[in-house]
Amino acid sequence: MEAVTPTLEPSVPARAKGSLSRRMILVAACWIALLLAGGGFALDRVLVTAVTRNFDDQLEYVLRSLLVSAEIGPDGEVILSRDATADQRFLEPNSGLYWQISAPGVDVFPSRSLWDRHLAYGSQHNDRDAHFYTSTQFPDEKLRIVERDAMLPGSKVRWRFQVAQSRAGLDGQIEVLRRTLIRSFALLALGLIVMAALQTLYGLWPLRKVQAEIARMRAGQSSRVSQAMPIEVAPMVEELNALIEHNERQAEEARRHAGNLAHALKTPLTVIMNAATAQSDDLADTVIREARTMRRQVDHHLARARAVGRRGSAHSRAEVWPSLESVERAVARLYRHVRIDVTGPRDLQVHVERQDLDEMLGNLIENAAKYGGGSVFVTVGVQAGFVEFLIEDDGTGIPEEDRLRIFDRGVRLDSGKPGTGLGMAIVRDVAEIYGGTVSLEESEDLGGLLVRLRLPAAG
């Protein structure tokens, strides 16, 4: 039968969503446009108002000259001195500069430049202030008019003095002013956007360096991001290097576990191969014995592999009391003659997966029940950021010179009772993987062995 080689699906690259550079430049461009539009509008209002006021001041100067030089003649007509109308444009028809003096029920006195036209009188003003407004009474010419009502000496009527000038010059100045503003602000906006784009590209350039460093690591040219980075990028690079180091450590542990397992299985397999080759009479017993040895080794390394794989999760946590109760019930069913007492806070949690916590506590409490004299006492507490488990029994204990050796794989001090000799080794290895410790002492209360297990506290 032809073997089928499984095919690995190609990795799907992460889908890019937008561009940081484009997004930052777009935000900067919108903000620049908004600010320049608001500033340009405000500046336009200020400059247009200033130009218009200057235009009006000139008209008002002529109006005051008319008022000062005006007097009533012998026939009731208005007479002006030559100085008030010295501007030649007042004499040229339709020149764009006009004056007019009028009153209700009296003939109008216009400048010659008005020719056959007249300025509208409008409503009466009951003050002595000058009034400015724009008029469209001439279809072909928009006017800017200033007018004021005054009583002349020797006159019984209130006269209206009006000076008008075509807005063509004023509107032309405003148009030139606005065109200059628009061009200047557009050039300024373009310069600011280009500056923002250069600033964005320069600011994000370290990310391209990080990308190049990662590409070098993938190509095997380096193992870390070693280039100096700006303060804002340095924490990300440190976390990246820490992640790489963590993955390398896990890969090294996996290689070491595979090597240890291969070495541990090599001897039993050699024994089985030799017995089978020699067609030994006790082949069946040899296979069973060596198979048990291999199974113990496989269980031991599987427990370590599970703990190493779960250690990477910062959210792994387990409640202590439910685990203790579960283990206590299981051990009590196996050793019905043993009394197990558990005491301590019921709200403690540890940074350990529940399955690994059950396995460590199960090994320790089962050993205490198996090798003790019938009493097991478990105390739980918190000390310096660790949850501490004290498992005591009333057995014969372990001599101090053997307390370190008991953690070696396959070591059993009491071969008269069933066991694999791997329980304490598994507890030590799993506890160290999670950053904990385990030690053996003498129980002062029960006289037997005291096992002190410390695991990182959670919460």
Short mmCIF file of C-alpha atoms in Angstrom, two decimals:
data_model
loop_
_atom_site.label_atom_id
_atom_site.label_comp_id
_atom_site.label_asym_id
_atom_site.label_seq_id
_atom_site.Cartn_x
_atom_site.Cartn_y
_atom_site.Cartn_z
CA MET A 1 0.00 0.00 0.00
CA GLU A 2 1.49 3.29 -1.06
CA ALA A 3 2.06 5.75 1.75
CA VAL A 4 0.38 9.07 1.45
CA THR A 5 2.44 12.06 2.46
CA PRO A 6 0.31 14.77 4.07
CA THR A 7 0.56 18.12 2.36
CA LEU A 8 0.93 21.26 4.41
CA GLU A 9 -1.30 24.15 3.51
CA PRO A 10 0.70 27.25 2.59
CA SER A 11 0.68 29.91 5.26
CA VAL A 12 -1.67 32.77 4.53
CA PRO A 13 0.09 36.13 4.87
CA ALA A 14 -1.43 38.64 7.20
CA ARG A 15 -3.82 40.89 5.31
CA ALA A 16 -2.68 44.51 5.31
CA LYS A 17 -5.31 47.06 6.29
CA GLY A 18 -4.55 50.57 5.15
CA SER A 19 -1.28 52.41 5.52
CA LEU A 20 0.01 54.21 8.59
CA SER A 21 1.88 56.72 6.43
CA ARG A 22 -1.14 57.45 4.27
CA ARG A 23 -3.37 57.73 7.31
CA MET A 24 -1.04 60.13 9.12
CA ILE A 25 -0.52 62.27 6.01
CA LEU A 26 -4.27 62.38 5.36
CA VAL A 27 -5.00 63.47 8.94
CA ALA A 28 -2.29 66.13 8.74
CA ALA A 29 -3.56 67.36 5.37
CA CYS A 30 -7.17 67.62 6.61
CA TRP A 31 -6.08 69.46 9.74
CA ILE A 32 -3.82 71.83 7.77
CA ALA A 33 -6.62 72.53 5.28
CA LEU A 34 -9.09 73.20 8.10
CA LEU A 35 -6.74 75.56 9.93
CA LEU A 36 -5.70 77.45 6.79
CA ALA A 37 -9.30 77.77 5.62
CA GLY A 38 -10.34 79.22 8.98
CA GLY A 39 -7.29 81.47 9.14
CA GLY A 40 -7.71 82.56 5.52
CA PHE A 41 -11.35 83.43 6.05
CA ALA A 42 -10.56 85.48 9.15
CA LEU A 43 -7.66 87.26 7.40
CA ASP A 44 -9.86 87.95 4.37
CA ARG A 45 -12.50 89.58 6.58
CA VAL A 46 -9.89 91.73 8.31
CA LEU A 47 -8.20 92.90 5.09
CA VAL A 48 -11.45 93.49 3.18
CA THR A 49 -12.77 95.51 6.12
CA ALA A 50 -9.56 97.56 6.23
CA VAL A 51 -9.60 98.26 2.47
CA THR A 52 -13.28 99.21 2.56
CA ARG A 53 -12.76 101.46 5.57
CA ASN A 54 -9.92 103.26 3.79
CA PHE A 55 -12.17 103.71 0.74
CA ASP A 56 -14.97 105.06 2.94
CA ASP A 57 -12.60 107.45 4.71
CA GLN A 58 -11.75 109.10 1.40
CA LEU A 59 -15.45 109.49 0.58
CA GLU A 60 -16.14 110.94 4.02
CA TYR A 61 -13.32 113.46 3.58
CA VAL A 62 -14.98 114.76 0.43
CA LEU A 63 -18.33 114.82 2.22
CA ARG A 64 -16.92 116.97 5.04
CA SER A 65 -15.38 119.32 2.48
CA LEU A 66 -18.82 119.74 0.89
CA LEU A 67 -20.42 120.49 4.24
CA VAL A 68 -17.77 123.02 5.22
CA SER A 69 -17.86 124.88 1.89
CA ALA A 70 -21.66 124.84 1.37
CA GLU A 71 -23.80 127.97 1.95
CA ILE A 72 -27.19 129.28 0.80
CA GLY A 73 -27.16 131.85 -1.99
CA PRO A 74 -29.53 134.87 -2.42
CA ASP A 75 -32.04 132.84 -4.41
CA GLY A 76 -32.01 129.89 -1.95
CA GLU A 77 -29.61 127.88 -4.03
CA VAL A 78 -26.59 126.02 -2.57
CA ILE A 79 -23.21 127.57 -3.34
CA LEU A 80 -19.92 125.69 -2.98
CA SER A 81 -16.40 127.00 -2.91
CA ARG A 82 -14.08 125.83 -5.68
CA ASP A 83 -11.86 123.91 -3.24
CA ALA A 84 -14.62 121.44 -2.32
CA THR A 85 -15.02 120.22 -5.89
CA ALA A 86 -11.47 120.57 -7.10
CA ASP A 87 -11.27 116.95 -8.22
CA GLN A 88 -11.50 116.94 -12.02
CA ARG A 89 -13.63 113.78 -11.98
CA PHE A 90 -16.55 115.77 -10.58
CA LEU A 91 -16.61 117.68 -13.88
CA GLU A 92 -16.39 114.67 -16.22
CA PRO A 93 -19.73 113.00 -17.07
CA ASN A 94 -20.06 109.42 -15.74
CA SER A 95 -16.55 109.59 -14.31
CA GLY A 96 -17.41 107.32 -11.37
CA LEU A 97 -17.09 110.05 -8.70
CA TYR A 98 -20.21 112.08 -7.86
CA TRP A 99 -21.76 114.39 -5.31
CA GLN A 100 -25.28 115.60 -4.81
CA ILE A 101 -27.05 117.99 -2.44
CA SER A 102 -30.80 117.66 -2.17
CA ALA A 103 -33.78 118.33 0.05
CA PRO A 104 -37.50 117.54 -0.09
CA GLY A 105 -39.39 120.00 -2.29
CA VAL A 106 -36.21 121.69 -3.49
CA ASP A 107 -34.32 121.38 -6.74
CA VAL A 108 -31.41 118.93 -6.68
CA PHE A 109 -27.87 120.31 -6.87
CA PRO A 110 -25.75 117.54 -8.48
CA SER A 111 -22.17 117.42 -9.66
CA ARG A 112 -21.62 117.70 -13.38
CA SER A 113 -20.30 114.14 -13.45
CA LEU A 114 -23.83 112.85 -12.73
CA TRP A 115 -24.96 114.42 -15.99
CA ASP A 116 -28.65 113.53 -16.36
CA ARG A 117 -28.81 111.10 -13.45
CA HIS A 118 -29.58 111.63 -9.78
CA LEU A 119 -28.76 109.79 -6.60
CA ALA A 120 -31.74 108.36 -4.74
CA TYR A 121 -32.73 110.37 -1.67
CA GLY A 122 -33.93 107.50 0.51
CA SER A 123 -35.21 107.88 4.05
CA GLN A 124 -34.41 110.80 6.31
CA HIS A 125 -31.66 110.56 8.92
CA ASN A 126 -32.34 112.10 12.30
CA ASP A 127 -28.69 112.26 13.34
CA ARG A 128 -25.51 113.98 12.27
CA ASP A 129 -23.58 110.78 11.51
CA ALA A 130 -22.29 109.74 8.13
CA HIS A 131 -24.01 106.67 6.65
CA PHE A 132 -22.25 104.32 4.23
CA TYR A 133 -23.90 101.78 1.94
CA THR A 134 -23.59 100.12 -1.45
CA SER A 135 -26.16 101.05 -4.08
CA THR A 136 -27.18 99.41 -7.35
CA GLN A 137 -29.48 102.21 -8.50
CA PHE A 138 -27.37 102.68 -11.64
CA PRO A 139 -27.75 99.46 -13.72
CA ASP A 140 -24.29 99.66 -15.24
CA GLU A 141 -22.41 100.87 -12.18
CA LYS A 142 -22.35 99.73 -8.57
CA LEU A 143 -21.79 102.65 -6.19
CA ARG A 144 -20.39 103.12 -2.72
CA ILE A 145 -22.27 106.04 -1.13
CA VAL A 146 -21.76 108.12 2.01
CA GLU A 147 -24.47 110.59 3.01
CA ARG A 148 -25.30 112.94 5.86
CA ASP A 149 -28.18 115.32 6.63
CA ALA A 150 -27.39 118.87 7.82
CA MET A 151 -29.03 122.28 8.35
CA LEU A 152 -27.28 125.12 6.51
CA PRO A 153 -27.26 128.65 7.94
CA GLY A 154 -30.16 130.72 6.57
CA SER A 155 -32.05 127.64 5.34
CA LYS A 156 -35.38 126.33 6.61
CA VAL A 157 -35.00 122.82 5.16
CA ARG A 158 -32.71 119.93 6.07
CA TRP A 159 -30.27 119.23 3.28
CA ARG A 160 -28.81 115.85 2.35
CA PHE A 161 -25.21 115.74 1.24
CA GLN A 162 -24.20 112.63 -0.72
CA VAL A 163 -20.85 111.55 -2.18
CA ALA A 164 -20.73 108.42 -4.34
CA GLN A 165 -17.94 106.55 -6.09
CA SER A 166 -17.93 103.52 -8.31
CA ARG A 167 -17.05 100.27 -6.50
CA ALA A 168 -15.03 99.02 -9.48
CA GLY A 169 -11.73 100.15 -7.98
CA LEU A 170 -12.62 98.84 -4.51
CA ASP A 171 -13.82 95.49 -5.85
CA GLY A 172 -10.68 95.24 -7.98
CA GLN A 173 -8.48 95.73 -4.92
CA ILE A 174 -10.47 93.12 -2.99
CA GLU A 175 -10.20 90.65 -5.88
CA VAL A 176 -6.42 91.11 -6.11
CA LEU A 177 -6.17 90.75 -2.34
CA ARG A 178 -8.19 87.52 -2.30
CA ARG A 179 -6.33 86.07 -5.25
CA THR A 180 -3.04 86.73 -3.46
CA LEU A 181 -4.40 85.18 -0.25
CA ILE A 182 -5.62 82.05 -2.03
CA ARG A 183 -2.34 81.53 -3.85
CA SER A 184 -0.26 82.18 -0.73
CA PHE A 185 -2.35 79.88 1.46
CA ALA A 186 -2.42 77.15 -1.21
CA LEU A 187 1.37 77.29 -1.45
CA LEU A 188 1.61 77.27 2.34
CA ALA A 189 -0.74 74.26 2.56
CA LEU A 190 1.28 72.38 -0.04
CA GLY A 191 4.49 73.12 1.84
CA LEU A 192 3.01 72.01 5.17
CA ILE A 193 1.61 68.79 3.67
CA VAL A 194 4.96 67.99 2.08
CA MET A 195 6.61 68.66 5.43
CA ALA A 196 4.09 66.39 7.18
CA ALA A 197 4.74 63.66 4.60
CA LEU A 198 8.51 63.91 5.08
CA GLN A 199 8.07 63.95 8.84
CA THR A 200 5.83 60.86 8.67
CA LEU A 201 8.20 58.94 6.43
CA TYR A 202 11.18 59.89 8.59
CA GLY A 203 9.28 59.12 11.81
CA LEU A 204 8.17 55.67 10.61
CA TRP A 205 11.53 54.78 9.13
CA PRO A 206 12.58 52.79 12.26
CA LEU A 207 9.69 50.40 11.56
CA ARG A 208 11.26 49.66 8.18
CA LYS A 209 14.53 48.95 9.99
CA VAL A 210 12.69 46.52 12.27
CA GLN A 211 11.19 44.85 9.19
CA ALA A 212 14.66 44.53 7.65
CA GLU A 213 16.05 43.08 10.89
CA ILE A 214 13.25 40.50 11.03
CA ALA A 215 13.94 39.59 7.40
CA ARG A 216 17.62 39.09 8.31
CA MET A 217 16.61 36.83 11.21
CA ARG A 218 14.37 34.77 8.93
CA ALA A 219 17.25 34.45 6.47
CA GLY A 220 19.50 33.19 9.28
CA GLN A 221 21.82 36.20 9.18
CA SER A 222 21.09 37.25 12.78
CA SER A 223 19.23 35.98 15.82
CA ARG A 224 18.11 39.25 17.42
CA VAL A 225 17.15 42.83 16.52
CA SER A 226 20.43 44.40 17.53
CA GLN A 227 20.24 47.88 15.99
CA ALA A 228 19.59 50.82 18.30
CA MET A 229 16.03 52.08 17.96
CA PRO A 230 14.22 55.27 19.06
CA ILE A 231 12.68 55.36 22.53
CA GLU A 232 9.16 54.83 21.15
CA VAL A 233 10.14 51.70 19.19
CA ALA A 234 12.62 50.24 21.69
CA PRO A 235 9.96 48.62 23.96
CA MET A 236 8.44 46.81 20.97
CA VAL A 237 11.88 45.59 19.90
CA GLU A 238 12.62 44.40 23.45
CA GLU A 239 9.35 42.47 23.54
CA LEU A 240 10.14 40.99 20.13
CA ASN A 241 13.57 39.87 21.28
CA ALA A 242 12.03 38.44 24.45
CA LEU A 243 9.49 36.52 22.36
CA ILE A 244 12.27 35.15 20.15
CA GLU A 245 14.25 34.15 23.21
CA HIS A 246 11.17 32.48 24.70
CA ASN A 247 10.54 30.53 21.50
CA GLU A 248 14.18 29.49 21.30
CA ARG A 249 14.06 28.36 24.92
CA GLN A 250 10.93 26.31 24.26
CA ALA A 251 12.48 24.83 21.12
CA GLU A 252 15.63 23.94 23.06
CA GLU A 253 13.56 22.35 25.79
CA ALA A 254 11.63 20.39 23.20
CA ARG A 255 14.87 19.16 21.63
CA ARG A 256 16.27 18.25 25.02
CA HIS A 257 13.08 16.39 25.95
CA ALA A 258 13.15 14.48 22.68
CA GLY A 259 16.79 13.58 23.25
CA ASN A 260 16.14 12.50 26.83
CA LEU A 261 13.17 10.41 25.78
CA ALA A 262 15.15 8.79 22.97
CA HIS A 263 17.99 8.03 25.37
CA ALA A 264 15.58 6.65 27.99
CA LEU A 265 13.88 4.36 25.46
CA LYS A 266 17.10 3.20 23.89
CA THR A 267 18.14 0.84 26.71
CA PRO A 268 14.75 -0.94 27.10
CA LEU A 269 14.50 -1.38 23.35
CA THR A 270 18.02 -2.84 23.26
CA VAL A 271 17.11 -5.30 26.03
CA ILE A 272 13.98 -6.37 24.16
CA MET A 273 15.90 -6.69 20.86
CA ASN A 274 18.61 -8.82 22.51
CA ALA A 275 16.06 -11.08 24.22
CA ALA A 276 14.12 -11.50 21.00
CA THR A 277 17.28 -12.21 18.97
CA ALA A 278 18.43 -14.81 21.48
CA GLN A 279 14.92 -16.27 21.65
CA SER A 280 15.14 -16.11 25.43
CA ASP A 281 12.73 -18.21 27.45
CA ASP A 282 11.64 -15.19 29.55
CA LEU A 283 11.01 -13.01 26.50
CA ALA A 284 7.43 -12.25 27.52
CA ASP A 285 8.44 -11.17 31.03
CA THR A 286 11.27 -9.10 29.61
CA VAL A 287 8.95 -7.33 27.16
CA ILE A 288 6.41 -6.58 29.90
CA ARG A 289 9.08 -5.28 32.28
CA GLU A 290 10.80 -3.08 29.71
CA ALA A 291 7.47 -1.87 28.31
CA ARG A 292 6.54 -0.64 31.78
CA THR A 293 9.84 1.18 31.97
CA MET A 294 9.25 2.82 28.60
CA ARG A 295 5.72 3.80 29.59
CA ARG A 296 7.01 5.47 32.76
CA GLN A 297 9.51 7.44 30.72
CA VAL A 298 6.87 8.44 28.16
CA ASP A 299 4.47 9.57 30.93
CA HIS A 300 7.23 11.60 32.55
CA HIS A 301 8.23 13.41 29.39
CA LEU A 302 4.62 13.97 28.33
CA ALA A 303 3.94 15.67 31.66
CA ARG A 304 6.93 17.97 31.13
CA ALA A 305 5.93 18.68 27.54
CA ARG A 306 2.39 19.63 28.58
CA ALA A 307 3.66 22.00 31.26
CA VAL A 308 6.17 23.64 28.90
CA GLY A 309 3.48 24.13 26.27
CA ARG A 310 1.06 25.74 28.71
CA ARG A 311 3.65 27.92 30.40
CA GLY A 312 3.54 30.44 27.55
CA SER A 313 0.01 31.48 28.49
CA ALA A 314 0.01 34.37 30.95
CA HIS A 315 -3.68 33.70 31.64
CA SER A 316 -3.19 30.14 32.91
CA ARG A 317 -4.56 29.92 36.43
CA ALA A 318 -6.25 27.38 38.65
CA GLU A 319 -8.23 27.57 41.87
CA VAL A 320 -6.45 25.77 44.65
CA TRP A 321 -9.32 24.51 46.79
CA PRO A 322 -11.32 22.64 44.09
CA SER A 323 -8.11 20.90 43.01
CA LEU A 324 -7.32 19.88 46.59
CA GLU A 325 -10.83 18.54 47.13
CA SER A 326 -10.71 16.57 43.89
CA VAL A 327 -7.33 15.00 44.73
CA GLU A 328 -8.40 14.31 48.32
CA ARG A 329 -11.50 12.40 47.15
CA ALA A 330 -9.49 10.36 44.62
CA VAL A 331 -6.76 9.43 47.13
CA ALA A 332 -9.32 8.66 49.84
CA ARG A 333 -10.95 6.08 47.58
CA LEU A 334 -7.59 4.36 46.98
CA TYR A 335 -6.45 4.45 50.63
CA ARG A 336 -9.60 4.16 52.72
CA HIS A 337 -7.64 3.67 55.95
CA VAL A 338 -5.87 7.04 55.59
CA ARG A 339 -7.25 10.22 57.13
CA ILE A 340 -6.58 13.33 55.03
CA ASP A 341 -7.08 16.79 56.57
CA VAL A 342 -6.91 19.96 54.45
CA THR A 343 -6.85 23.49 55.87
CA GLY A 344 -6.20 27.02 54.58
CA PRO A 345 -7.91 29.86 52.69
CA ARG A 346 -10.45 28.75 50.09
CA ASP A 347 -10.01 31.61 47.62
CA LEU A 348 -6.40 31.08 46.53
CA GLN A 349 -5.36 30.77 42.91
CA VAL A 350 -2.06 29.88 41.24
CA HIS A 351 -0.58 30.62 37.80
CA VAL A 352 -0.70 26.95 36.83
CA GLU A 353 -2.97 24.94 34.57
CA ARG A 354 -5.55 22.94 36.52
CA GLN A 355 -4.42 19.61 35.03
CA ASP A 356 -0.80 20.20 36.06
CA LEU A 357 -1.84 21.33 39.55
CA ASP A 358 -3.92 18.16 39.96
CA GLU A 359 -0.97 16.03 38.83
CA MET A 360 1.49 17.63 41.28
CA LEU A 361 -0.87 17.53 44.25
CA GLY A 362 -2.01 14.04 43.31
CA ASN A 363 1.56 12.67 43.33
CA LEU A 364 2.45 14.34 46.63
CA ILE A 365 -0.74 13.46 48.53
CA GLU A 366 -0.77 9.91 47.16
CA ASN A 367 2.85 9.41 48.25
CA ALA A 368 1.98 10.74 51.71
CA ALA A 369 -0.96 8.34 51.95
CA LYS A 370 1.03 5.41 50.54
CA TYR A 371 4.17 5.74 52.66
CA GLY A 372 2.65 7.37 55.75
CA GLY A 373 1.17 5.73 58.83
CA GLY A 374 -2.47 6.69 58.18
CA SER A 375 -2.59 10.44 58.67
CA VAL A 376 -1.97 13.13 56.05
CA PHE A 377 -2.20 16.84 56.82
CA VAL A 378 -2.28 19.44 54.00
CA THR A 379 -1.86 23.15 54.83
CA VAL A 380 -2.26 25.93 52.23
CA GLY A 381 -1.14 29.53 52.67
CA VAL A 382 0.33 32.59 50.92
CA GLN A 383 3.89 33.79 51.37
CA ALA A 384 5.81 36.43 49.34
CA GLY A 385 3.72 36.10 46.17
CA PHE A 386 3.63 32.30 46.27
CA VAL A 387 0.97 29.84 47.33
CA GLU A 388 2.65 27.35 49.64
CA PHE A 389 1.44 23.77 50.06
CA LEU A 390 2.67 21.78 53.09
CA ILE A 391 1.94 18.05 52.78
CA GLU A 392 2.82 16.15 55.99
CA ASP A 393 2.50 12.48 56.90
CA ASP A 394 3.17 10.36 59.99
CA GLY A 395 5.43 7.83 58.27
CA THR A 396 9.09 7.11 58.78
CA GLY A 397 10.17 10.06 56.63
CA ILE A 398 13.21 10.22 54.36
CA PRO A 399 16.78 10.55 55.58
CA GLU A 400 18.31 13.93 54.82
CA GLU A 401 21.03 12.42 52.61
CA ASP A 402 18.35 10.85 50.35
CA ARG A 403 16.07 13.89 49.99
CA LEU A 404 17.80 15.20 46.88
CA ARG A 405 18.24 11.79 45.29
CA ILE A 406 14.49 11.06 45.54
CA PHE A 407 13.85 13.63 42.75
CA ASP A 408 15.92 11.64 40.24
CA ARG A 409 13.96 9.69 37.65
CA GLY A 410 13.18 6.10 38.65
CA VAL A 411 14.55 6.39 42.20
CA ARG A 412 12.43 4.57 44.81
CA LEU A 413 13.45 4.22 48.43
CA ASP A 414 10.75 1.65 49.21
CA SER A 415 10.60 -0.96 46.49
CA GLY A 416 8.11 -3.06 48.44
CA LYS A 417 5.21 -0.86 47.35
CA PRO A 418 3.99 -0.35 43.81
CA GLY A 419 5.15 2.74 41.95
CA THR A 420 7.12 4.07 39.02
CA GLY A 421 9.73 6.16 40.80
CA LEU A 422 8.86 9.17 38.62
CA GLY A 423 6.26 10.97 40.75
CA MET A 424 8.65 13.27 42.63
CA ALA A 425 10.65 13.95 39.46
CA ILE A 426 7.48 14.98 37.65
CA VAL A 427 6.46 17.27 40.52
CA ARG A 428 9.87 18.96 40.59
CA ASP A 429 10.07 19.41 36.80
CA VAL A 430 6.52 20.77 36.43
CA ALA A 431 6.91 23.12 39.44
CA GLU A 432 10.16 24.55 38.06
CA ILE A 433 8.60 25.07 34.63
CA TYR A 434 5.97 27.34 36.23
CA GLY A 435 8.58 29.14 38.36
CA GLY A 436 7.89 27.20 41.56
CA THR A 437 9.93 24.99 43.87
CA VAL A 438 9.53 21.79 45.84
CA SER A 439 11.61 20.67 48.84
CA LEU A 440 11.58 17.92 51.45
CA GLU A 441 11.76 18.49 55.21
CA GLU A 442 10.85 16.72 58.44
CA SER A 443 7.36 17.19 59.85
CA GLU A 444 7.51 18.56 63.40
CA ASP A 445 3.85 17.77 64.13
CA LEU A 446 3.45 14.28 62.63
CA GLY A 447 7.07 13.15 62.69
CA GLY A 448 7.14 11.95 59.10
CA LEU A 449 7.96 13.70 55.82
CA LEU A 450 6.98 17.32 55.03
CA VAL A 451 6.87 18.33 51.37
CA ARG A 452 6.91 22.10 50.74
CA LEU A 453 5.51 23.01 47.30
CA ARG A 454 5.59 26.68 46.27
CA LEU A 455 3.75 27.93 43.16
CA PRO A 456 3.26 31.51 41.85
CA ALA A 457 0.11 33.08 43.26
CA ALA A 458 -2.51 34.51 40.89
CA GLY A 459 -4.79 37.40 41.74
#
